[in-house]
């Protein structure tokens, strides 16, 4: 007999994973190595440790250990807001009148409001353990900066955040949350770094971009030997930390003998998606199971669906290592009317390689349809979702509606990465009917591809 599935599946505290899972260990085609931007040779541990703290540099380069212990100090912090619930969306299923079963893994149950805290606390811990005094970073929409501020406050580290200027102006409350947790917040591009001054001279009046804020944060970290730079997405170490999402999801599904058919995640830099799918992709890579995995990205920033798989710079200032990934080019900045987040030009090298090898598919969706899904979800399931997360909601609803057509009882799992309380300017645009969709033309993308670095 089928076990009655609770509305929310909460694991016990004792079931909180003790190790992260490193999907790279099970990949036959490993992600291509990061390259030193000056020599175009694979970066070494010695080079990486000038940017990242030592343990994180090791994790970044570790393609072989499948499991990595989560230190006790990090698990203790995780216990404050994890295990996070896996929720059966009974009300949404009823509303859609679909035979599909829909589950979402909810990562918005912490003050930062997203999954980013899972990696922030790990990165702050390793910096503290190494005796560093502070970290620098960039933030776009503000979730990462908020998460890092919380993590640094917990471990008594300084936290310097370069915030993309348009967000700094549009999201004053995010900024104040960060300052409440003790971080200093600078709008980027700024006059405080060489690269910021250079970008301002070349593009006066620019509203900034993530790639540009990254360059500033890296420069600020390298100016102080007791600081390191930390990054909230894209990197393989971040995917590793985010595997906690997938491990918990799998444990909760296994506990009730639930077999997912479709797993859906939104994809900006690829960290929540990569973390959610890691244990499932591992089963696929080992030939044990099959799943349909769907990455969802904005039509206005379509790195997987329309980008090229090539070595590219991770930042506009070209100071970070090069990564082989699906990319739109490091100068690509999504149209100013794009309000839905997921604005990064590239994609995690792990997710990129899995995509190139056919383990996952990608879909792009337009922002008005994303906000329509967000409102439908908010009204029936109660949670006000982040615009980023709503990309996954859109495709989960689309797949459930397909099941209604075909009568298939598929089990759909998607990642609900966060809440949207600080995104009300975007919701306001949608509610006023002022939101439009912009899809870059092939010419615009070609112009950006033409500037790829030459790597043989
Ligand atoms: C940052 C963020 C994302 C996108 O980042 P990924 O690295 O692609 O996961 C998605 N949802 C929320 C709520 C975020 O804060």
Coordinates of N, CA, C and O and ligand atoms in Angstrom, one line a residue, residues 112-116 141-144 174 232-234 238-239 242 266-274 341-342 347 386-389 416-419, ligand 1:
X112 N 18.1 35.2 4.8 CA 18.6 35.6 3.5 C 17.7 35.3 2.4 O 17.7 35.8 1.3
X113 N 16.8 34.3 2.6 CA 15.7 34.1 1.7 C 16.0 33.2 0.5 O 15.3 33.1 -0.5
X114 N 17.2 32.5 0.5 CA 17.5 31.7 -0.6 C 18.5 30.6 -0.2 O 19.0 30.6 0.9
X115 N 18.8 29.7 -1.2 CA 19.7 28.6 -1.0 C 21.2 29.1 -0.8 O 22.0 28.3 -0.4
X116 N 21.5 30.4 -1.1 CA 22.9 30.8 -1.1 C 23.6 30.7 0.3 O 24.8 30.6 0.3
X141 N 21.3 40.7 -7.4 CA 20.0 40.9 -6.9 C 20.1 41.1 -5.3 O 19.2 41.7 -4.8
X142 N 21.1 40.6 -4.7 CA 21.4 40.9 -3.3 C 21.3 39.7 -2.4 O 21.6 39.7 -1.2
X143 N 20.7 38.5 -2.9 CA 20.6 37.4 -2.1 C 22.0 36.8 -1.6 O 22.1 36.5 -0.4
X144 N 22.9 36.8 -2.5 CA 24.2 36.3 -2.1 C 24.9 37.2 -1.1 O 25.4 36.7 -0.1
X174 N 17.4 45.4 0.8 CA 18.4 44.4 0.8 C 19.7 44.9 1.3 O 20.4 44.3 2.1
X232 N 29.4 33.4 -5.0 CA 28.2 32.6 -4.6 C 27.6 31.7 -5.6 O 26.5 31.1 -5.3
X233 N 28.2 31.5 -6.7 CA 27.6 30.7 -7.8 C 28.7 30.2 -8.7 O 29.9 30.5 -8.4
X234 N 28.4 29.6 -9.8 CA 29.2 29.2 -10.9 C 30.4 28.2 -10.5 O 30.6 27.3 -11.3
X238 N 31.0 25.8 -5.0 CA 29.7 26.2 -4.6 C 28.7 25.1 -4.9 O 27.8 24.8 -4.1
X239 N 28.8 24.5 -6.1 CA 28.0 23.4 -6.5 C 28.1 22.2 -5.4 O 27.1 21.6 -5.1
X242 N 26.2 23.1 -2.4 CA 24.7 23.1 -2.7 C 24.2 21.7 -2.9 O 23.0 21.5 -3.0
X266 N 15.9 26.3 -11.8 CA 16.3 27.5 -12.5 C 17.8 27.5 -12.6 O 18.5 27.0 -11.7
X267 N 18.3 28.2 -13.6 CA 19.7 28.2 -13.8 C 20.2 29.6 -14.1 O 19.9 30.2 -15.1
X268 N 21.0 30.2 -13.2 CA 21.7 31.5 -13.4 C 23.1 31.1 -13.6 O 23.6 31.0 -14.7
X269 N 23.9 30.9 -12.5 CA 25.2 30.4 -12.6 C 25.3 28.9 -12.5 O 26.3 28.3 -12.7
X270 N 24.1 28.3 -12.1 CA 24.0 26.9 -12.1 C 24.2 26.2 -10.8 O 24.2 25.0 -10.7
X271 N 24.3 27.0 -9.7 CA 24.6 26.3 -8.4 C 23.5 25.6 -7.7 O 23.6 24.5 -7.3
X272 N 22.3 26.2 -7.7 CA 21.2 25.5 -7.1 C 20.8 24.3 -8.0 O 20.5 23.2 -7.5
X273 N 20.7 24.5 -9.3 CA 20.4 23.4 -10.2 C 21.4 22.3 -10.0 O 21.1 21.1 -9.8
X274 N 22.7 22.6 -10.1 CA 23.8 21.6 -10.0 C 23.7 20.9 -8.6 O 23.9 19.7 -8.6
X341 N 16.1 38.3 -12.6 CA 17.3 37.7 -12.1 C 17.9 36.8 -13.1 O 17.6 36.8 -14.3
X342 N 18.9 35.9 -12.6 CA 19.6 34.9 -13.5 C 20.3 35.7 -14.6 O 20.2 35.3 -15.8
X347 N 27.8 29.9 -17.2 CA 27.2 28.8 -16.5 C 28.3 27.9 -15.9 O 29.4 27.8 -16.5
X386 N 10.7 34.0 -5.3 CA 11.6 34.8 -6.0 C 11.4 34.7 -7.5 O 11.1 33.6 -7.9
X387 N 11.7 35.8 -8.2 CA 11.5 35.7 -9.7 C 12.4 34.6 -10.3 O 12.0 33.9 -11.2
X388 N 13.6 34.4 -9.7 CA 14.5 33.4 -10.2 C 13.9 32.0 -10.1 O 13.8 31.2 -11.0
X389 N 13.4 31.7 -8.9 CA 12.7 30.4 -8.6 C 11.5 30.2 -9.5 O 11.2 29.1 -9.9
X416 N 12.5 25.2 -5.3 CA 12.0 26.6 -5.1 C 13.1 27.3 -4.2 O 13.2 27.1 -3.0
X417 N 13.9 28.0 -5.0 CA 15.2 28.5 -4.4 C 15.0 29.6 -3.4 O 15.9 29.8 -2.5
X418 N 13.9 30.4 -3.4 CA 13.8 31.5 -2.5 C 12.6 32.3 -2.5 O 11.7 32.0 -3.4
X419 N 12.5 33.2 -1.7 CA 11.3 34.1 -1.6 C 11.6 35.4 -2.3 O 12.7 35.8 -2.5
Ligands
LIG1 C1 21.1 33.4 -6.9 C2 19.8 32.8 -7.0 C3 19.5 31.9 -8.1 C4 20.4 31.6 -9.2 O1 21.7 31.2 -8.9 P1 22.2 29.7 -9.3 O2 23.7 29.8 -8.9 O3 21.9 29.5 -10.7 O4 21.5 28.8 -8.4 C5 18.3 31.3 -8.1 N1 17.3 31.6 -7.2 C6 17.6 32.4 -6.1 C7 16.5 32.7 -5.1 C8 18.8 33.0 -6.0 O5 19.1 33.9 -5.0

